[in-house]
């Protein structure tokens, strides 16, 4: 392989159009005759709908229609499907009507839609729809919702318990009996609101002559959107085209198939006009999924010498009012199976209770399940270190899974692909100059200053596939990927992929792969994605899978192109096919590098087929699918250094060192960008962010005035390092990097703050670690 392009930090090809404002997002699209939709949303978190009167609204100028849940139902629009039901968990899937029929279950639940000539008229008319509600009792807390007497959300779900899922490995009871030390923690992994720059939008068009729909939508996975849309609308898949134009970030929140997608499709058919809906930011906070929201009770058993024996946990996962697309898989498969982290923990057990509450549905948010697992393990390991008066780095080293390059089984049954956790930690400690940091900490403590050093060593499961496992764990789709590589006569290349990047940069990195493998200039390759009519089927961009799985399909297609080029070259050079070999964009007879054809020459001949092998198909195009044999498990070690002011409770993040390993790196600049963004989002959870409901189910953090999205000025320069441990799971040895920063940085910063405060007797705190919380905990500790 020519490795100059693969592995080099070329600039992102997406950026010129993004940075100059020329990119076209869903809301930029304008169709002839386009109308606009607004959604009437419940102000109550739980209420019976007595009556809806759309009369006044319908009479307003420019209003084309007012529709209720019943109208959608009558038109055959069924409930929003949950696409992941984990076997053995007795999961209840109560109906999730796109527009409420009789009861609303969270503040923001849709109760009616209005279509009008422009969005302002639509909004005004939505405000004029009269809804008579009978308020019902509300529960927002997952633990409380399972207690006797709690208000019930769905008739057929007693105790609001959607599922009880368990995972076990080893003999946990025996390990706890054997333990000399047990540390416990009650952790609130708080609810977060994903903040993609672009809010959600949908534009639907119905073609009555063909009975076909087109939906332009802010989706991370247009092929899944089409599949699910066909299920809940009854419109066959081949009559639906879903396009994800430019998508301005998603962080998981644009995976689900949302009620508004169905509403827009319904409205387009009902009014005979293309219909657009774009949410406002406050609508986004209420009606786009939230993330995390776990209450965790965790215990870690160890020997006095620091050997970790077992981990046991109970988790109440708040699912919100309805099951969003992947919601049940997040606190189970993507969380519960990762309890061993990077350690030799031979026994684990976890009970996960998935609970309905009167809150916005919860689904995947960057890291999705893995941050909740890593936080649990990494904060408990630190707690154990304090208990044993051991150095947290030494304790980690003692318990690490030793280096492996071809599979390591952990207690939950997963087989990690490859890892070298100690190497990543050593590098991070070296970059941070850990001994010097500890020395400085001791000096500052002597002066009454509170500096803290926090570590996190993590491994995470991503590169979601293989499909057989997806099926076995109840995921309602496959997890393979596909790619088409098409050479035009001029030697320029189009690549069509099933993945659907929305900020990650695969238009660049996939072009780098093609350029490296086929020896064409990188600028001669264009990567197309995000349109079900133009791209082959794929399962989307999430779970940091696009590179690990998508590149496998791309490599398989490239392999077919090379084979075909050899046949054409052999014919042109009158040589035997077995004698033709390839290097750096040229096909030549082995031992006679002068007898060669460039790939562009071969592409031209394949396309014109003038002088061509008999019986060989013309054209130079290959399509391939790739279903990986396993997940991939990137890993790393992060070190955070903070200074806490005990008088104000303010936490200043002074240094942040991150060493991550995503196998072979295609584009180091893009990888660093992913790590930067990820770190910021994870620290957002540790220090700033948290969605708060009052007891009536009103979202108190309903806008950016109240929900603290992190800002660049709050961060130091990130010091990044890499180790490179390839995987055997895909041909290029690449693992995912899109979520690692988020997974690692929350516990690293949390551990640093607790480390700073431990001389004051503060042992744990609820996130986000706001100055007020930190200050109060110091006061409380001082009072004893
Ligand atoms: N890459 C690389 N070498 C590797 C691994 C990755 O050069 N060894 C590059 C990839 O080719 C790609 C980027 O890094 O350009 C991220 O790739 P990958 O880890 O495969 O992640 P995905 O493309 O599947 O993206 C999903 C991931 C997730 S799950 C969330 S959430 C997230 C994230 O990506 N959301 C994002 N990063 C985001 N970045 C932006 N800008 N916006 C989002 O919504």
GROMACS .gro file of N, CA and C and ligand atoms in nm, residues 6 12 14 196 220 247-253 255 364-367 370 462 499 501-510 512-513 540-549 662-668 670-671 674 681 733-739, ligand 1:
model
  224
    6UNK      N    1  -0.267   0.753   0.310
    6UNK     CA    2  -0.322   0.691   0.429
    6UNK      C    3  -0.229   0.730   0.545
   12UNK      N    4  -0.963   1.850   0.557
   12UNK     CA    5  -1.094   1.792   0.532
   12UNK      C    6  -1.157   1.854   0.406
   14UNK      N    7  -1.456   1.835   0.323
   14UNK     CA    8  -1.590   1.886   0.353
   14UNK      C    9  -1.585   2.034   0.391
  196UNK      N   10  -2.657   1.929   1.897
  196UNK     CA   11  -2.602   1.940   1.762
  196UNK      C   12  -2.622   2.084   1.717
  220UNK      N   13  -2.878   1.042   1.081
  220UNK     CA   14  -2.746   0.979   1.079
  220UNK      C   15  -2.751   0.848   1.001
  247UNK      N   16  -2.579   1.735   0.721
  247UNK     CA   17  -2.636   1.721   0.855
  247UNK      C   18  -2.536   1.779   0.954
  248UNK      N   19  -2.583   1.877   1.029
  248UNK     CA   20  -2.494   1.953   1.117
  248UNK      C   21  -2.476   1.891   1.253
  249UNK      N   22  -2.421   1.771   1.256
  249UNK     CA   23  -2.395   1.702   1.382
  249UNK      C   24  -2.519   1.631   1.432
  250UNK      N   25  -2.494   1.532   1.513
  250UNK     CA   26  -2.605   1.455   1.567
  250UNK      C   27  -2.572   1.402   1.706
  251UNK      N   28  -2.450   1.349   1.719
  251UNK     CA   29  -2.402   1.293   1.845
  251UNK      C   30  -2.497   1.187   1.899
  252UNK      N   31  -2.562   1.118   1.809
  252UNK     CA   32  -2.656   1.012   1.848
  252UNK      C   33  -2.800   1.058   1.838
  253UNK      N   34  -2.824   1.189   1.852
  253UNK     CA   35  -2.962   1.236   1.860
  253UNK      C   36  -3.034   1.231   1.725
  255UNK      N   37  -3.004   0.955   1.529
  255UNK     CA   38  -3.022   0.814   1.493
  255UNK      C   39  -3.171   0.781   1.487
  364UNK      N   40  -2.953   0.721   2.237
  364UNK     CA   41  -2.807   0.726   2.228
  364UNK      C   42  -2.755   0.869   2.227
  365UNK      N   43  -2.663   0.899   2.316
  365UNK     CA   44  -2.590   1.025   2.311
  365UNK      C   45  -2.441   0.992   2.324
  366UNK      N   46  -2.362   1.050   2.240
  366UNK     CA   47  -2.219   1.020   2.223
  366UNK      C   48  -2.161   0.930   2.335
  367UNK      N   49  -2.127   0.812   2.298
  367UNK     CA   50  -2.076   0.715   2.394
  367UNK      C   51  -2.182   0.612   2.428
  370UNK      N   52  -2.160   0.337   2.714
  370UNK     CA   53  -2.021   0.315   2.754
  370UNK      C   54  -1.970   0.422   2.849
  462UNK      N   55  -1.707  -0.055   2.007
  462UNK     CA   56  -1.766   0.021   1.898
  462UNK      C   57  -1.744  -0.052   1.766
  499UNK      N   58  -2.281   0.418   0.482
  499UNK     CA   59  -2.269   0.501   0.602
  499UNK      C   60  -2.315   0.643   0.571
  501UNK      N   61  -2.201   0.993   0.716
  501UNK     CA   62  -2.133   1.087   0.807
  501UNK      C   63  -2.203   1.222   0.813
  502UNK      N   64  -2.192   1.287   0.928
  502UNK     CA   65  -2.262   1.415   0.948
  502UNK      C   66  -2.172   1.508   1.029
  503UNK      N   67  -2.044   1.512   0.989
  503UNK     CA   68  -1.947   1.597   1.056
  503UNK      C   69  -1.815   1.524   1.080
  504UNK      N   70  -1.816   1.391   1.067
  504UNK     CA   71  -1.698   1.313   1.106
  504UNK      C   72  -1.584   1.318   1.006
  505UNK      N   73  -1.615   1.333   0.876
  505UNK     CA   74  -1.506   1.352   0.779
  505UNK      C   75  -1.473   1.235   0.689
  506UNK      N   76  -1.565   1.139   0.674
  506UNK     CA   77  -1.531   1.024   0.589
  506UNK      C   78  -1.522   1.060   0.441
  507UNK      N   79  -1.576   1.174   0.399
  507UNK     CA   80  -1.556   1.213   0.259
  507UNK      C   81  -1.406   1.227   0.234
  508UNK      N   82  -1.335   1.264   0.337
  508UNK     CA   83  -1.189   1.278   0.325
  508UNK      C   84  -1.119   1.145   0.349
  509UNK      N   85  -1.150   1.080   0.461
  509UNK     CA   86  -1.072   0.961   0.496
  509UNK      C   87  -1.100   0.845   0.402
  510UNK      N   88  -1.223   0.833   0.352
  510UNK     CA   89  -1.250   0.724   0.257
  510UNK      C   90  -1.181   0.753   0.123
  512UNK      N   91  -0.902   0.903   0.108
  512UNK     CA   92  -0.762   0.868   0.137
  512UNK      C   93  -0.738   0.718   0.119
  513UNK      N   94  -0.835   0.640   0.162
  513UNK     CA   95  -0.819   0.494   0.149
  513UNK      C   96  -0.814   0.457   0.000
  540UNK      N   97  -2.566   0.293   0.874
  540UNK     CA   98  -2.555   0.426   0.932
  540UNK      C   99  -2.431   0.456   1.012
  541UNK      N  100  -2.427   0.582   1.055
  541UNK     CA  101  -2.310   0.635   1.125
  541UNK      C  102  -2.345   0.661   1.271
  542UNK      N  103  -2.300   0.572   1.355
  542UNK     CA  104  -2.316   0.581   1.501
  542UNK      C  105  -2.229   0.471   1.557
  543UNK      N  106  -2.216   0.467   1.690
  543UNK     CA  107  -2.137   0.359   1.751
  543UNK      C  108  -1.996   0.353   1.690
  544UNK      N  109  -1.944   0.468   1.650
  544UNK     CA  110  -1.809   0.477   1.589
  544UNK      C  111  -1.782   0.356   1.501
  545UNK      N  112  -1.873   0.335   1.404
  545UNK     CA  113  -1.865   0.215   1.323
  545UNK      C  114  -1.831   0.242   1.177
  546UNK      N  115  -1.840   0.371   1.135
  546UNK     CA  116  -1.830   0.398   0.992
  546UNK      C  117  -1.695   0.356   0.936
  547UNK      N  118  -1.590   0.383   1.012
  547UNK     CA  119  -1.456   0.351   0.960
  547UNK      C  120  -1.427   0.203   0.978
  548UNK      N  121  -1.454   0.151   1.097
  548UNK     CA  122  -1.420   0.011   1.124
  548UNK      C  123  -1.499  -0.083   1.033
  549UNK      N  124  -1.626  -0.053   1.008
  549UNK     CA  125  -1.708  -0.144   0.927
  549UNK      C  126  -1.712  -0.097   0.781
  662UNK      N  127  -0.670   0.402   1.840
  662UNK     CA  128  -0.780   0.358   1.752
  662UNK      C  129  -0.722   0.274   1.638
  663UNK      N  130  -0.619   0.195   1.673
  663UNK     CA  131  -0.557   0.112   1.570
  663UNK      C  132  -0.485   0.201   1.471
  664UNK      N  133  -0.483   0.161   1.346
  664UNK     CA  134  -0.414   0.242   1.246
  664UNK      C  135  -0.495   0.368   1.219
  665UNK      N  136  -0.423   0.479   1.209
  665UNK     CA  137  -0.490   0.608   1.193
  665UNK      C  138  -0.490   0.647   1.045
  666UNK      N  139  -0.606   0.679   0.992
  666UNK     CA  140  -0.612   0.719   0.851
  666UNK      C  141  -0.572   0.865   0.836
  667UNK      N  142  -0.632   0.951   0.920
  667UNK     CA  143  -0.602   1.094   0.912
  667UNK      C  144  -0.585   1.151   1.054
  668UNK      N  145  -0.459   1.172   1.093
  668UNK     CA  146  -0.435   1.214   1.232
  668UNK      C  147  -0.503   1.345   1.269
  670UNK      N  148  -0.794   1.459   1.158
  670UNK     CA  149  -0.936   1.430   1.182
  670UNK      C  150  -0.952   1.356   1.313
  671UNK      N  151  -0.864   1.261   1.337
  671UNK     CA  152  -0.871   1.185   1.462
  671UNK      C  153  -0.854   1.279   1.581
  674UNK      N  154  -1.169   1.470   1.636
  674UNK     CA  155  -1.271   1.387   1.701
  674UNK      C  156  -1.243   1.377   1.851
  681UNK      N  157  -1.716   1.727   2.513
  681UNK     CA  158  -1.850   1.680   2.549
  681UNK      C  159  -1.850   1.602   2.680
  733UNK      N  160  -0.710  -0.264   0.988
  733UNK     CA  161  -0.663  -0.259   1.128
  733UNK      C  162  -0.709  -0.135   1.201
  734UNK      N  163  -0.823  -0.077   1.157
  734UNK     CA  164  -0.869   0.050   1.216
  734UNK      C  165  -0.980   0.027   1.319
  735UNK      N  166  -0.978   0.108   1.423
  735UNK     CA  167  -1.086   0.106   1.522
  735UNK      C  168  -1.152   0.244   1.524
  736UNK      N  169  -1.264   0.255   1.593
  736UNK     CA  170  -1.337   0.383   1.596
  736UNK      C  171  -1.273   0.482   1.692
  737UNK      N  172  -1.298   0.612   1.665
  737UNK     CA  173  -1.244   0.716   1.752
  737UNK      C  174  -1.349   0.822   1.787
  738UNK      N  175  -1.469   0.810   1.730
  738UNK     CA  176  -1.568   0.917   1.744
  738UNK      C  177  -1.620   0.940   1.884
  739UNK      N  178  -1.608   0.842   1.973
  739UNK     CA  179  -1.667   0.858   2.106
  739UNK      C  180  -1.568   0.849   2.221
  785LIG     N1  181  -1.073   0.790   1.163
  785LIG     C1  182  -0.943   0.778   1.120
  785LIG     N2  183  -0.869   0.671   1.164
  785LIG     C2  184  -0.920   0.580   1.249
  785LIG     C3  185  -1.052   0.594   1.297
  785LIG     C4  186  -1.128   0.701   1.249
  785LIG     O1  187  -0.895   0.863   1.046
  785LIG     N3  188  -0.847   0.477   1.292
  785LIG     C5  189  -1.159   0.900   1.115
  785LIG     C6  190  -1.277   0.847   1.033
  785LIG     O2  191  -1.247   0.803   0.906
  785LIG     C7  192  -1.376   0.959   1.046
  785LIG     C8  193  -1.358   1.000   1.194
  785LIG     O3  194  -1.223   0.965   1.226
  785LIG     O4  195  -1.343   1.062   0.959
  785LIG     C9  196  -1.455   0.930   1.291
  785LIG     O5  197  -1.467   0.798   1.254
  785LIG     P1  198  -1.535   0.680   1.341
  785LIG     O6  199  -1.466   0.662   1.468
  785LIG     O7  200  -1.548   0.564   1.248
  785LIG     O8  201  -1.681   0.735   1.379
  785LIG     P2  202  -1.808   0.747   1.283
  785LIG     O9  203  -1.768   0.812   1.159
  785LIG    O10  204  -1.884   0.623   1.281
  785LIG    O11  205  -1.890   0.858   1.361
  785LIG    C10  206  -1.972   0.829   1.470
  785LIG    C11  207  -1.919   0.893   1.596
  785LIG    C12  208  -2.022   0.901   1.697
  785LIG     S1  209  -2.089   0.754   1.746
  785LIG    C13  210  -2.067   1.020   1.747
  785LIG     S2  211  -2.189   1.025   1.864
  785LIG    C14  212  -2.011   1.142   1.698
  785LIG    C15  213  -1.878   1.127   1.643
  785LIG    O12  214  -1.867   1.022   1.563
  785LIG     N4  215  -2.091   1.239   1.652
  785LIG    C16  216  -2.033   1.343   1.584
  785LIG     N5  217  -1.816   1.240   1.603
  785LIG    C17  218  -1.891   1.346   1.561
  785LIG     N6  219  -1.834   1.450   1.498
  785LIG    C18  220  -1.913   1.549   1.450
  785LIG     N7  221  -1.853   1.653   1.388
  785LIG     N8  222  -2.048   1.547   1.464
  785LIG    C19  223  -2.110   1.448   1.529
  785LIG    O13  224  -2.241   1.446   1.539
   0.00000   0.00000   0.00000
